[in-house]
JSON list of C-alpha atoms in Angstrom, two decimals:
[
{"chain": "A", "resi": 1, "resn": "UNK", "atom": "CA", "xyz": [35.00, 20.64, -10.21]},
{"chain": "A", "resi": 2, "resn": "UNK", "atom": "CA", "xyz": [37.69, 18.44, -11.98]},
{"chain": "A", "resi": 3, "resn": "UNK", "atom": "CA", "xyz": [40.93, 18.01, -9.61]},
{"chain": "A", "resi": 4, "resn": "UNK", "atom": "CA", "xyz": [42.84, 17.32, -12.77]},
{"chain": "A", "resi": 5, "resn": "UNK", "atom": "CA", "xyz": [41.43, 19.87, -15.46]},
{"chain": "A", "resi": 6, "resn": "UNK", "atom": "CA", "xyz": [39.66, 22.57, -13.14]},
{"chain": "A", "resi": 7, "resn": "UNK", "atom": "CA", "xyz": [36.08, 22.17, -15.44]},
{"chain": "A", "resi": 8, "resn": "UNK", "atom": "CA", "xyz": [33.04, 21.71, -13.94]},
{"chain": "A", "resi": 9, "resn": "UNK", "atom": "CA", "xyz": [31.71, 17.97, -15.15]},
{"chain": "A", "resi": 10, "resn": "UNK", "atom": "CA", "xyz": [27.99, 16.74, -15.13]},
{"chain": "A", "resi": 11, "resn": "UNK", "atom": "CA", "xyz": [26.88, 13.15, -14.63]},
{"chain": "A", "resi": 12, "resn": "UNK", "atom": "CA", "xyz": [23.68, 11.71, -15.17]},
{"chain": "A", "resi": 13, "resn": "UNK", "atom": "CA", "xyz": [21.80, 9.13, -13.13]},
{"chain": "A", "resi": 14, "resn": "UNK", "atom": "CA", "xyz": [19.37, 6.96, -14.13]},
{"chain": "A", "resi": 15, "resn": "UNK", "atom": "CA", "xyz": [16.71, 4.15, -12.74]},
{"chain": "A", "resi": 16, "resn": "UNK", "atom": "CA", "xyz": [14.63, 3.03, -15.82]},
{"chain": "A", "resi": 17, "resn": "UNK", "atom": "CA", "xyz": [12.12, 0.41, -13.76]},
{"chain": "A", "resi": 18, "resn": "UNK", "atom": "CA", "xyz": [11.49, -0.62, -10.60]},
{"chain": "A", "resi": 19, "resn": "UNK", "atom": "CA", "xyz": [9.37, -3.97, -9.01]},
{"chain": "A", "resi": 20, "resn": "UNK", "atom": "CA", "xyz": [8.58, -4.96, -5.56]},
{"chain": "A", "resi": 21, "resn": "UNK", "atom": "CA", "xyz": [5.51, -6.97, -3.77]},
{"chain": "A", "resi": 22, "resn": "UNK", "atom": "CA", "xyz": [2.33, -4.97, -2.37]},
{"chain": "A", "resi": 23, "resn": "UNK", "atom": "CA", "xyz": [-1.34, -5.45, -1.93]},
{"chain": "A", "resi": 24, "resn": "UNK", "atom": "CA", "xyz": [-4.35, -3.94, -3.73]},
{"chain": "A", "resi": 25, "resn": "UNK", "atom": "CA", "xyz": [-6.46, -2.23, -1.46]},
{"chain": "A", "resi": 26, "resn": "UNK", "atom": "CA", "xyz": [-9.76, -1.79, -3.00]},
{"chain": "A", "resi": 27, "resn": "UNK", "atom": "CA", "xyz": [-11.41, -1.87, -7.03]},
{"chain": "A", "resi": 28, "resn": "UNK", "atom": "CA", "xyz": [-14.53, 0.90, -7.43]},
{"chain": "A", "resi": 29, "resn": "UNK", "atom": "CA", "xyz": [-16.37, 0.06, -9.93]},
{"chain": "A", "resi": 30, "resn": "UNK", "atom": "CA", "xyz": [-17.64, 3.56, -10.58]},
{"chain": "A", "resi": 31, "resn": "UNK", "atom": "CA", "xyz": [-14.46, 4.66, -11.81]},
{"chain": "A", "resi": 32, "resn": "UNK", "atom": "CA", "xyz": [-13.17, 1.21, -13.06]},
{"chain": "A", "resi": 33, "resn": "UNK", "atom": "CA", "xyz": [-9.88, 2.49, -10.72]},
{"chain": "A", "resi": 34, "resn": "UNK", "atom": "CA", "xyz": [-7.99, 0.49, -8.33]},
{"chain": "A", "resi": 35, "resn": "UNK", "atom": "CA", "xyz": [-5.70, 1.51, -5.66]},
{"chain": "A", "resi": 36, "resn": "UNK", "atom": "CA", "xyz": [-2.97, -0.18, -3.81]},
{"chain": "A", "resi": 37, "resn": "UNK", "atom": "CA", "xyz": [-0.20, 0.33, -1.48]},
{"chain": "A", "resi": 38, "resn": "UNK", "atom": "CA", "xyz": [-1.29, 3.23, 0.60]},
{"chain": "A", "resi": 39, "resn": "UNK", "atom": "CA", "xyz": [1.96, 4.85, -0.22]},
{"chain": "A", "resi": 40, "resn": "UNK", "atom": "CA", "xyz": [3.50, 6.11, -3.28]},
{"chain": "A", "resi": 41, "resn": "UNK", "atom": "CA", "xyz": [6.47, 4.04, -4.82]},
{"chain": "A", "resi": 42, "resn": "UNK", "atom": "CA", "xyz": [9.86, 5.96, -3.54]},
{"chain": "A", "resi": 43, "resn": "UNK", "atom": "CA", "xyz": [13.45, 5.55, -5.14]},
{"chain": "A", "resi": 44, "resn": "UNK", "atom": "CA", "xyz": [15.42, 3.31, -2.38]},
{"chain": "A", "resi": 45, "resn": "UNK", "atom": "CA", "xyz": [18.51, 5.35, -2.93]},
{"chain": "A", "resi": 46, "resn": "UNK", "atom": "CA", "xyz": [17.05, 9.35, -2.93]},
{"chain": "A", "resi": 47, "resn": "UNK", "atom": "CA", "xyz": [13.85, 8.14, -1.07]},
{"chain": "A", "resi": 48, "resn": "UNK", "atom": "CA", "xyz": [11.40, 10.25, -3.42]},
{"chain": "A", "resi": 49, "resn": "UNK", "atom": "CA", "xyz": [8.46, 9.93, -5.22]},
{"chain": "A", "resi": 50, "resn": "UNK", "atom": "CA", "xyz": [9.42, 8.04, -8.61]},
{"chain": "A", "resi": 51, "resn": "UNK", "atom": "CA", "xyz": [8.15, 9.34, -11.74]},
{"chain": "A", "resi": 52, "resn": "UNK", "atom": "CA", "xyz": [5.76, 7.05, -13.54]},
{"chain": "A", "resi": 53, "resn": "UNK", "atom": "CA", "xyz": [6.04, 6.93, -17.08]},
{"chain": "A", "resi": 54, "resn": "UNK", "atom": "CA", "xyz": [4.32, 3.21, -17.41]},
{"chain": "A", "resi": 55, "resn": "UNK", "atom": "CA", "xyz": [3.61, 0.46, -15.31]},
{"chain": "A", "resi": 56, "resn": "UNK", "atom": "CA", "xyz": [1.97, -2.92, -14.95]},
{"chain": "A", "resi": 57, "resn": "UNK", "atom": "CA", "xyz": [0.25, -5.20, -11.79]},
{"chain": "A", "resi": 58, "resn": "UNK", "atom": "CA", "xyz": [0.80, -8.67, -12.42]},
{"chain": "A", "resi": 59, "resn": "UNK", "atom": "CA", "xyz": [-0.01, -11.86, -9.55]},
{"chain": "A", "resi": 60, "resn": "UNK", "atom": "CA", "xyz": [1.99, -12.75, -7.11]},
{"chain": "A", "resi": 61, "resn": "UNK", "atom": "CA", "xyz": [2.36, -16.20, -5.41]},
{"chain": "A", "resi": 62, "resn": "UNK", "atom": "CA", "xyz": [3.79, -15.52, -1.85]},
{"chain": "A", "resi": 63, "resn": "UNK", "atom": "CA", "xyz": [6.16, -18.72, -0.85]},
{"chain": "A", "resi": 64, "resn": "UNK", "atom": "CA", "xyz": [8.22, -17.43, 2.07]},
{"chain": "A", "resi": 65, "resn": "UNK", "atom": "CA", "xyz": [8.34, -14.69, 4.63]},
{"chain": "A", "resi": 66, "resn": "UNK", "atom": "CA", "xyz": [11.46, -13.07, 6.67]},
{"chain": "A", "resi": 67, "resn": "UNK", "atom": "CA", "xyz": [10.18, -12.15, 10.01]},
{"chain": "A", "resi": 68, "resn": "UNK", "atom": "CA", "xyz": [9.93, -8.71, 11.47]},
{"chain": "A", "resi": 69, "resn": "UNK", "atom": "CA", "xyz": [12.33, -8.13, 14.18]},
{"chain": "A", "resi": 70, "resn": "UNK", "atom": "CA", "xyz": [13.05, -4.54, 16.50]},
{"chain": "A", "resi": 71, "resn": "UNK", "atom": "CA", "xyz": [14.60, -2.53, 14.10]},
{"chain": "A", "resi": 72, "resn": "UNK", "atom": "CA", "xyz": [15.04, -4.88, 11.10]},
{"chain": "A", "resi": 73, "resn": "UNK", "atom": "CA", "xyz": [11.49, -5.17, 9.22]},
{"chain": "A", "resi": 74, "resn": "UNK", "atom": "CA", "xyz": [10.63, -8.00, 7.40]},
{"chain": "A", "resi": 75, "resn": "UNK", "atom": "CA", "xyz": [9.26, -8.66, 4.35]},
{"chain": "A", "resi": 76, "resn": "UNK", "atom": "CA", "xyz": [6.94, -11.35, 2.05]},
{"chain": "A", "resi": 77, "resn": "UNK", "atom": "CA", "xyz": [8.97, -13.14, -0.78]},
{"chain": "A", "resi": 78, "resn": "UNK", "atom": "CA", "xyz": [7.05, -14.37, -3.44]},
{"chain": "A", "resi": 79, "resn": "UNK", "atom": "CA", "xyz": [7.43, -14.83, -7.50]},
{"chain": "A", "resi": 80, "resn": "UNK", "atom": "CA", "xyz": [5.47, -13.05, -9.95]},
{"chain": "A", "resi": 81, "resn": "UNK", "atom": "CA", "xyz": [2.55, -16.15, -10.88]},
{"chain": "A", "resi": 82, "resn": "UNK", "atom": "CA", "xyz": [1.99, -15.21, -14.44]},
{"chain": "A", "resi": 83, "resn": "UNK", "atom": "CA", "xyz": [4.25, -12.66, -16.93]},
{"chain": "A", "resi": 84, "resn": "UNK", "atom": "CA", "xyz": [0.57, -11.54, -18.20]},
{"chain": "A", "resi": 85, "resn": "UNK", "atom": "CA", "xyz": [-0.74, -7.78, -16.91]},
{"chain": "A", "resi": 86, "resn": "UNK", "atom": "CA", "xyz": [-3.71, -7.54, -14.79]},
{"chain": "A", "resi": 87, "resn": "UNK", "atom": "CA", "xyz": [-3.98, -3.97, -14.59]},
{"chain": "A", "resi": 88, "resn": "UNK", "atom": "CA", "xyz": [-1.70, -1.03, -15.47]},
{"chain": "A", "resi": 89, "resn": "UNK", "atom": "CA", "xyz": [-0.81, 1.77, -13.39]},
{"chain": "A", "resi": 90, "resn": "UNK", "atom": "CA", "xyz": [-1.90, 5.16, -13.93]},
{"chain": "A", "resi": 91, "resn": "UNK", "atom": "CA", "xyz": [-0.63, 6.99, -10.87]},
{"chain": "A", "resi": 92, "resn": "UNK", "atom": "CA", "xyz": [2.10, 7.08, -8.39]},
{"chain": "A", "resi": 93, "resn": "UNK", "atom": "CA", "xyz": [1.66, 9.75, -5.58]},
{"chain": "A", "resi": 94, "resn": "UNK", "atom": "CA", "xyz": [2.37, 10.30, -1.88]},
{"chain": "A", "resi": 95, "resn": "UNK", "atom": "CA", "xyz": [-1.61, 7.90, -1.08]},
{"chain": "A", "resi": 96, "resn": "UNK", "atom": "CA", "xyz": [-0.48, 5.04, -3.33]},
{"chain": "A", "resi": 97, "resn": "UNK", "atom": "CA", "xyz": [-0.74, 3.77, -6.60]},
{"chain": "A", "resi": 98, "resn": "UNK", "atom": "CA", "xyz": [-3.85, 4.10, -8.80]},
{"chain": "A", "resi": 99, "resn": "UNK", "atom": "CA", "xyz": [-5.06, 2.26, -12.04]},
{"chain": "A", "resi": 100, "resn": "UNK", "atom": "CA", "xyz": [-6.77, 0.14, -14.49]},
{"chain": "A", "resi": 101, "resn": "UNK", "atom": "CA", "xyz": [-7.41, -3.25, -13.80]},
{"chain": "A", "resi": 102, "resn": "UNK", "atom": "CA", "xyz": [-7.97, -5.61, -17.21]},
{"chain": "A", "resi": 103, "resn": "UNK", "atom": "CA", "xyz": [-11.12, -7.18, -15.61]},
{"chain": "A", "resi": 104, "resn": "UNK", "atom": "CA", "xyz": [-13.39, -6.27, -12.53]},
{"chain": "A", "resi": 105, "resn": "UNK", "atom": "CA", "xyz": [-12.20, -8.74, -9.81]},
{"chain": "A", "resi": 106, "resn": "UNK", "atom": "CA", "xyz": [-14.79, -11.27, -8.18]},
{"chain": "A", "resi": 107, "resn": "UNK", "atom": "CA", "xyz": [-16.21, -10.88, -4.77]},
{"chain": "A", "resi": 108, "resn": "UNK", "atom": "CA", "xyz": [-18.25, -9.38, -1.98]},
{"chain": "A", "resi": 109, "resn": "UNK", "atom": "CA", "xyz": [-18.78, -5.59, -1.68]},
{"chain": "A", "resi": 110, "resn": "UNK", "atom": "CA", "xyz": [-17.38, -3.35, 0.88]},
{"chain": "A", "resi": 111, "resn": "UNK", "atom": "CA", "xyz": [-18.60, 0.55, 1.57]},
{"chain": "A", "resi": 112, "resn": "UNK", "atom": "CA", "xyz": [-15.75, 2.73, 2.27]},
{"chain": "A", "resi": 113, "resn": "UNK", "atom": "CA", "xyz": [-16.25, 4.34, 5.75]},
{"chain": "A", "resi": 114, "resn": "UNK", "atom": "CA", "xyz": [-15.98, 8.33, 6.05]},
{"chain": "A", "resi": 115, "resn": "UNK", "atom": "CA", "xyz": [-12.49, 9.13, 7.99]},
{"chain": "A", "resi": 116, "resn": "UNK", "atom": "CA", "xyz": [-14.89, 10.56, 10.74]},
{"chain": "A", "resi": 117, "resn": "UNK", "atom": "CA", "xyz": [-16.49, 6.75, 10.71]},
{"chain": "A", "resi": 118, "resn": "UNK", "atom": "CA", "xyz": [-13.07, 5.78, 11.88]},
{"chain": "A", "resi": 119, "resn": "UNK", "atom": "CA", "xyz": [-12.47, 5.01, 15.50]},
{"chain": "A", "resi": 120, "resn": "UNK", "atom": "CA", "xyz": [-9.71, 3.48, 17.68]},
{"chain": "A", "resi": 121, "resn": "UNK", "atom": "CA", "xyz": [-10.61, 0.31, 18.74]},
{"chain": "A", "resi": 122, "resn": "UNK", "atom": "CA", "xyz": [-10.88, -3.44, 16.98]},
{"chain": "A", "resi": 123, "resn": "UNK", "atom": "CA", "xyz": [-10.23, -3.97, 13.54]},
{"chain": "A", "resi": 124, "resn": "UNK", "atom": "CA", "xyz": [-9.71, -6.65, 11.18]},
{"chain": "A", "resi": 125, "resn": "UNK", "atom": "CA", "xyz": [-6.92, -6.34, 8.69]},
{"chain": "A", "resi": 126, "resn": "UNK", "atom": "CA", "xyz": [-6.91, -8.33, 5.15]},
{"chain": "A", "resi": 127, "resn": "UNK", "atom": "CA", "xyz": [-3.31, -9.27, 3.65]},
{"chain": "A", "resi": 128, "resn": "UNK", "atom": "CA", "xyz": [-2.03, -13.20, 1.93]},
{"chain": "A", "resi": 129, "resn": "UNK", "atom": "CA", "xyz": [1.13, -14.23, 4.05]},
{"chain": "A", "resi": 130, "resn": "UNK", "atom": "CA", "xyz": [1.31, -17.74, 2.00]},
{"chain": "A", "resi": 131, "resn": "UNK", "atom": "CA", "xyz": [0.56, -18.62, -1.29]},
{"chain": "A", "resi": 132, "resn": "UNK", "atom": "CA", "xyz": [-2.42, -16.53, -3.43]},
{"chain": "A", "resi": 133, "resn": "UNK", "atom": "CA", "xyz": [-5.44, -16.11, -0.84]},
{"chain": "A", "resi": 134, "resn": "UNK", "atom": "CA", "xyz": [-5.57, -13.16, 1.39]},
{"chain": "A", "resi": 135, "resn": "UNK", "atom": "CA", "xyz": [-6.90, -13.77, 5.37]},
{"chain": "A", "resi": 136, "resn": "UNK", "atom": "CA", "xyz": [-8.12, -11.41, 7.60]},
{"chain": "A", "resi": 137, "resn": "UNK", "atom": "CA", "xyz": [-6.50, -11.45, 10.90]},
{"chain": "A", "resi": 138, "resn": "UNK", "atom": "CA", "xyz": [-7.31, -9.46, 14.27]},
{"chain": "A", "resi": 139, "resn": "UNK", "atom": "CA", "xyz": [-5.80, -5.75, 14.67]},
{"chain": "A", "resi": 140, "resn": "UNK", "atom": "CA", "xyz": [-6.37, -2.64, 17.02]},
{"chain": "A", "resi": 141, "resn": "UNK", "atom": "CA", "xyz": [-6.44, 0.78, 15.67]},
{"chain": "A", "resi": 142, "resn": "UNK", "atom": "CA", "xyz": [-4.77, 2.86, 19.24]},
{"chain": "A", "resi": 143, "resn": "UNK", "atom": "CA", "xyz": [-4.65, 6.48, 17.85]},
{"chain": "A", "resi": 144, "resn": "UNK", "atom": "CA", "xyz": [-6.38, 8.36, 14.67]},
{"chain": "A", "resi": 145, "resn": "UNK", "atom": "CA", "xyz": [-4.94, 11.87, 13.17]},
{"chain": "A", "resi": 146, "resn": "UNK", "atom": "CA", "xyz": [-7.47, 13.35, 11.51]},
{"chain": "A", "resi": 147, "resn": "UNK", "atom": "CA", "xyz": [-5.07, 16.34, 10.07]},
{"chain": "A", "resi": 148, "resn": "UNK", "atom": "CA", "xyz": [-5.29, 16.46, 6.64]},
{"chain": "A", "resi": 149, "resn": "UNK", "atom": "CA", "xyz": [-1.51, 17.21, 6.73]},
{"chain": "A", "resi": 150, "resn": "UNK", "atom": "CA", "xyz": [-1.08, 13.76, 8.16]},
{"chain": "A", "resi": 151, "resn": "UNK", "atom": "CA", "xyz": [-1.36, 12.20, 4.77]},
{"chain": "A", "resi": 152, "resn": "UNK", "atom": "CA", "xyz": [-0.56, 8.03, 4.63]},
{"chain": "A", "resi": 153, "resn": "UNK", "atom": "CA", "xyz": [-0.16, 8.16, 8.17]},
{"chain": "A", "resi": 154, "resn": "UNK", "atom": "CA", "xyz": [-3.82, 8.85, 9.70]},
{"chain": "A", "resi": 155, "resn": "UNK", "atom": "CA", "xyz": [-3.61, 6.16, 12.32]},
{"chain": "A", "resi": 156, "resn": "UNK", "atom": "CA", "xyz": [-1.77, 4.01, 14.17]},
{"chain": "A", "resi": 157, "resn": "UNK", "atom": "CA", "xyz": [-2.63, 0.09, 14.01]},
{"chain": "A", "resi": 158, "resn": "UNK", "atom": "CA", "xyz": [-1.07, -2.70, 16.45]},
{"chain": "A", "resi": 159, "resn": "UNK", "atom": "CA", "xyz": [-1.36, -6.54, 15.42]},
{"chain": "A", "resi": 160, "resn": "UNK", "atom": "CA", "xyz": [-3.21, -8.31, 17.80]},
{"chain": "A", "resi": 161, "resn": "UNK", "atom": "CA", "xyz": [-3.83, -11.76, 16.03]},
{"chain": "A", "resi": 162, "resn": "UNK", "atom": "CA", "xyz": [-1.09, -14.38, 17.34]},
{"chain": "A", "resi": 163, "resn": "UNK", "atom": "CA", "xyz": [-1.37, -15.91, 14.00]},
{"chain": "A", "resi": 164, "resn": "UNK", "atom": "CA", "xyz": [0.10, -13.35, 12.24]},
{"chain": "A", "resi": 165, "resn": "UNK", "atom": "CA", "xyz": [2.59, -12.22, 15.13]},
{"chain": "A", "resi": 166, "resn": "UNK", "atom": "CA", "xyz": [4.21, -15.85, 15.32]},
{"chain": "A", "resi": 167, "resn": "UNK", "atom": "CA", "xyz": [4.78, -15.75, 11.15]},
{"chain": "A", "resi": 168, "resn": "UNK", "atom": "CA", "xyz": [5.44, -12.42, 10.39]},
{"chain": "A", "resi": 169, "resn": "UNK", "atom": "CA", "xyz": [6.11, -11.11, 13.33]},
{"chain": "A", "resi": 170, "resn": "UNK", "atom": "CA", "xyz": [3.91, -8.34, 12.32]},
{"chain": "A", "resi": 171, "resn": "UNK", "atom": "CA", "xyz": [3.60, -5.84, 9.92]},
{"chain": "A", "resi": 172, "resn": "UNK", "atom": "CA", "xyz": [6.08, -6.69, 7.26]},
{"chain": "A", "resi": 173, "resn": "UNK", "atom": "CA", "xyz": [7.47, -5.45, 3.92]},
{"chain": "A", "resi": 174, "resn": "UNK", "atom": "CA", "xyz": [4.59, -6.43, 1.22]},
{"chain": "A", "resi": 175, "resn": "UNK", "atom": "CA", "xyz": [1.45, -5.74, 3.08]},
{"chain": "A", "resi": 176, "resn": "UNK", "atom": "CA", "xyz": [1.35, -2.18, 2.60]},
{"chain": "A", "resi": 177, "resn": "UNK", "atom": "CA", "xyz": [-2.44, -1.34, 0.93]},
{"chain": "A", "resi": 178, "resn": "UNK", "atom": "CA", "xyz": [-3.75, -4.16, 3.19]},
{"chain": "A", "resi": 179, "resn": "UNK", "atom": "CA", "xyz": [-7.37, -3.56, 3.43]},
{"chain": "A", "resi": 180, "resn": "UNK", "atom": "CA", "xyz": [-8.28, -2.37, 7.00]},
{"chain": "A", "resi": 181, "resn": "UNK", "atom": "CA", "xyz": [-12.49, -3.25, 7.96]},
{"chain": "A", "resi": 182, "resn": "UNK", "atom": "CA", "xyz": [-14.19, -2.21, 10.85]},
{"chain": "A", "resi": 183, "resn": "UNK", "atom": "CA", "xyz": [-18.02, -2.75, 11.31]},
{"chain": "A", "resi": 184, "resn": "UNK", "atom": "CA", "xyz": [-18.05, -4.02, 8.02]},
{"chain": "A", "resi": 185, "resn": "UNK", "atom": "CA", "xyz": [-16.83, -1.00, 6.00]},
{"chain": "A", "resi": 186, "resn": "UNK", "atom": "CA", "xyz": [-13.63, -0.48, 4.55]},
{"chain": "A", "resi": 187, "resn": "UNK", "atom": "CA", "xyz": [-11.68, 1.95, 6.85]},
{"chain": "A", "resi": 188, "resn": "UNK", "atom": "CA", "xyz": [-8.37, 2.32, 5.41]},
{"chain": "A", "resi": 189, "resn": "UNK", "atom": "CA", "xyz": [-5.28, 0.35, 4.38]},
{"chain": "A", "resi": 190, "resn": "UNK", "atom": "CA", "xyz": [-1.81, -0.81, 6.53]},
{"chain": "A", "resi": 191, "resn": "UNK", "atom": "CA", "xyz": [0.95, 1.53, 4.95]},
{"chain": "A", "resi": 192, "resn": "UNK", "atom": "CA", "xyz": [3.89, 1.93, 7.29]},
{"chain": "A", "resi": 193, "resn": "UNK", "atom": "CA", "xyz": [6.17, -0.20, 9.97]},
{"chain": "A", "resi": 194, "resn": "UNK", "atom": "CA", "xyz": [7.39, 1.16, 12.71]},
{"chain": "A", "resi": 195, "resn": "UNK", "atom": "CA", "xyz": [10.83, -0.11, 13.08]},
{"chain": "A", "resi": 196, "resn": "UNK", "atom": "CA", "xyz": [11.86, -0.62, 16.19]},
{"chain": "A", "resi": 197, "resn": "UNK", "atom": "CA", "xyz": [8.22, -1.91, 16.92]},
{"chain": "A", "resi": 198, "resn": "UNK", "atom": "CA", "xyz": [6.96, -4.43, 14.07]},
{"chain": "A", "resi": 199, "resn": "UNK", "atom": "CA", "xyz": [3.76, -5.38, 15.99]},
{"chain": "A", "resi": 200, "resn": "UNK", "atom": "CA", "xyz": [2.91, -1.50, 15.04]},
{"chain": "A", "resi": 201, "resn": "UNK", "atom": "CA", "xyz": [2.77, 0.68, 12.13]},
{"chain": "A", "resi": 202, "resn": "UNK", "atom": "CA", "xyz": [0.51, 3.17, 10.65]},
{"chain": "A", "resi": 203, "resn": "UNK", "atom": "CA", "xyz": [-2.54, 3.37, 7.69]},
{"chain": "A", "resi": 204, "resn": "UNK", "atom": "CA", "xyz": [-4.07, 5.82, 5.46]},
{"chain": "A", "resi": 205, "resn": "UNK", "atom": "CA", "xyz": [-8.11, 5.92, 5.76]},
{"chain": "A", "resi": 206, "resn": "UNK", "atom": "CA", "xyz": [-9.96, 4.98, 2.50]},
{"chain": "A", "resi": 207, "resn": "UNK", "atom": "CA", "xyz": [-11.29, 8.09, 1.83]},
{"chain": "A", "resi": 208, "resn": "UNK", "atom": "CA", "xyz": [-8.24, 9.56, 1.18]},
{"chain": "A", "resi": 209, "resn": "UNK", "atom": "CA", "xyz": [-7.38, 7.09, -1.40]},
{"chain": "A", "resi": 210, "resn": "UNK", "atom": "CA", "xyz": [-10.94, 7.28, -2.75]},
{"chain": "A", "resi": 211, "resn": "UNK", "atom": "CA", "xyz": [-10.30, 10.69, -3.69]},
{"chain": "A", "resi": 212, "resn": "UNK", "atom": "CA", "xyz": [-6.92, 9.94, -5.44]},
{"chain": "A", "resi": 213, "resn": "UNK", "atom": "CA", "xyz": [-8.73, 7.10, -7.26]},
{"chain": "A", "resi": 214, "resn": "UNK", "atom": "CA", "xyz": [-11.44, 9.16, -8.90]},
{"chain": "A", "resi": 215, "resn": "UNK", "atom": "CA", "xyz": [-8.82, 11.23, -10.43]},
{"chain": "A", "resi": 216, "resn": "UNK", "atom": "CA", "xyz": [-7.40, 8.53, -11.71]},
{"chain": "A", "resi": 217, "resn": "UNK", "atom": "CA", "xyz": [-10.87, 7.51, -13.10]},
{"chain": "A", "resi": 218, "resn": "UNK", "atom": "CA", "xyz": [-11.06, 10.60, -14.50]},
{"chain": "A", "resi": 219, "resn": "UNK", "atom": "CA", "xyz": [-7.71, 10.63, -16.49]},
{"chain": "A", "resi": 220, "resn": "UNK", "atom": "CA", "xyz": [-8.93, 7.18, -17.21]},
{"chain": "A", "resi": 221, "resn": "UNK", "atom": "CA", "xyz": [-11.93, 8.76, -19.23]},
{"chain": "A", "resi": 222, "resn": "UNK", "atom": "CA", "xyz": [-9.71, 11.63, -20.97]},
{"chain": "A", "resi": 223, "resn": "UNK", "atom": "CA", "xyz": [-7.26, 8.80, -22.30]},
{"chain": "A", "resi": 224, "resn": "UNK", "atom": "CA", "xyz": [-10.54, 6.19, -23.43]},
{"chain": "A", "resi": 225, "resn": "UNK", "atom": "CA", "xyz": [-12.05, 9.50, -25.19]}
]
């Protein structure tokens, strides 16, 4: 209510677009899908879900990092390599984003591992930290929630590589949908820091995603048709 009138005013607030670095987790070629991030893509000032109304992947060339430190997470900083689309986005929700990439991408294979697959214990983690070409480096999953209530946080990973510790410090800003393998499937993806413990954070096991991805596929179809 208006101190100097008495009439109740309303305002309107608007973000139009948002942009920020993170990591494809997996493409599945049976629904022509992708799926990144591991977490959905929250406003930084209300901290929920933002509405998607369009969006776009492009490359990114990673060209410095600001380290991780006990209750100040870090980050990648990069530039965007080319203005051109690789994929647009179909779906933001609480598991990540989902959609379309403009060609399938090149390399080996991975099966996605069942979340009962999933055990604590040695894991390797898959995430660029310079330049355009991702590296797997040593982790340790040390506690699994199999609740399906527990969402993007079904387990808790520590970095173990000394690599990655002495860059980043840990698990920074930008690495969230970092592939997670153990025994050669694909378990899940890095989503979360902790922050006042960068060394730790949590992930989201691939089958959740997979199951957000094929509904993407399948909107994917409705739209083509």
């Amino acid at each position: 209510c208006s101190e100097a009138d008495g009439l109740y005013k309303a305002g309107v607030w608007v973000r139009d677009s948002t942009a920020g670095i993170g990591t494809l987790t997996y493409y599945d070629p049976s629904t022509s899908c992708f799926a990144g991030l591991g977490h959905g893509i929250c406003d930084s000032d209300t901290g929920k879900l933002m509405p998607l109304l369009s969006g776009n992947i492009v490359s990114v060339t990673i060209n410095g990092i600001t380290q991780g430190r006990k209750g100040a997470p870090g980050e990648l900083r990069g530039y965007f390599s080319d203005d051109a689309a690789i994929g647009t986005l179909l779906a933001n929700v609480p598991s990540g984003v989902y959609g379309r990439l403009a060609r399938s991408p090149q390399g080996p294979a991975l099966k996605a591992a069942m979340k009962q697959e999933v055990k604590p214990g040695p894991v390797k983690i898959l995430t660029t930290i310079h330049g355009s070409s991702p590296q797997y480096f040593n982790a340790e999953i040390e506690r699994i929630d199999y609740r399906d209530s527990a969402q993007s946080k079904n387990m808790v990973l520590r970095i173990t590589d000394e690599k990655l510790l002495s860059q980043t410090g840990g698990i920074v800003q930008g690495m969230s949908g970092s592939p997670i393998v153990q025994n050669g499937k694909l378990v899940g993806a890095v989503t979360h820091v902790f922050v006042n413990d960068p060394t730790c954070g949590y992930g989201i096991f691939a089958e959740n995603m997979l199951e957000e991805s094929r509904a993407a596929g399948a909107l994917l179809k409705q739209k083509v048709s």
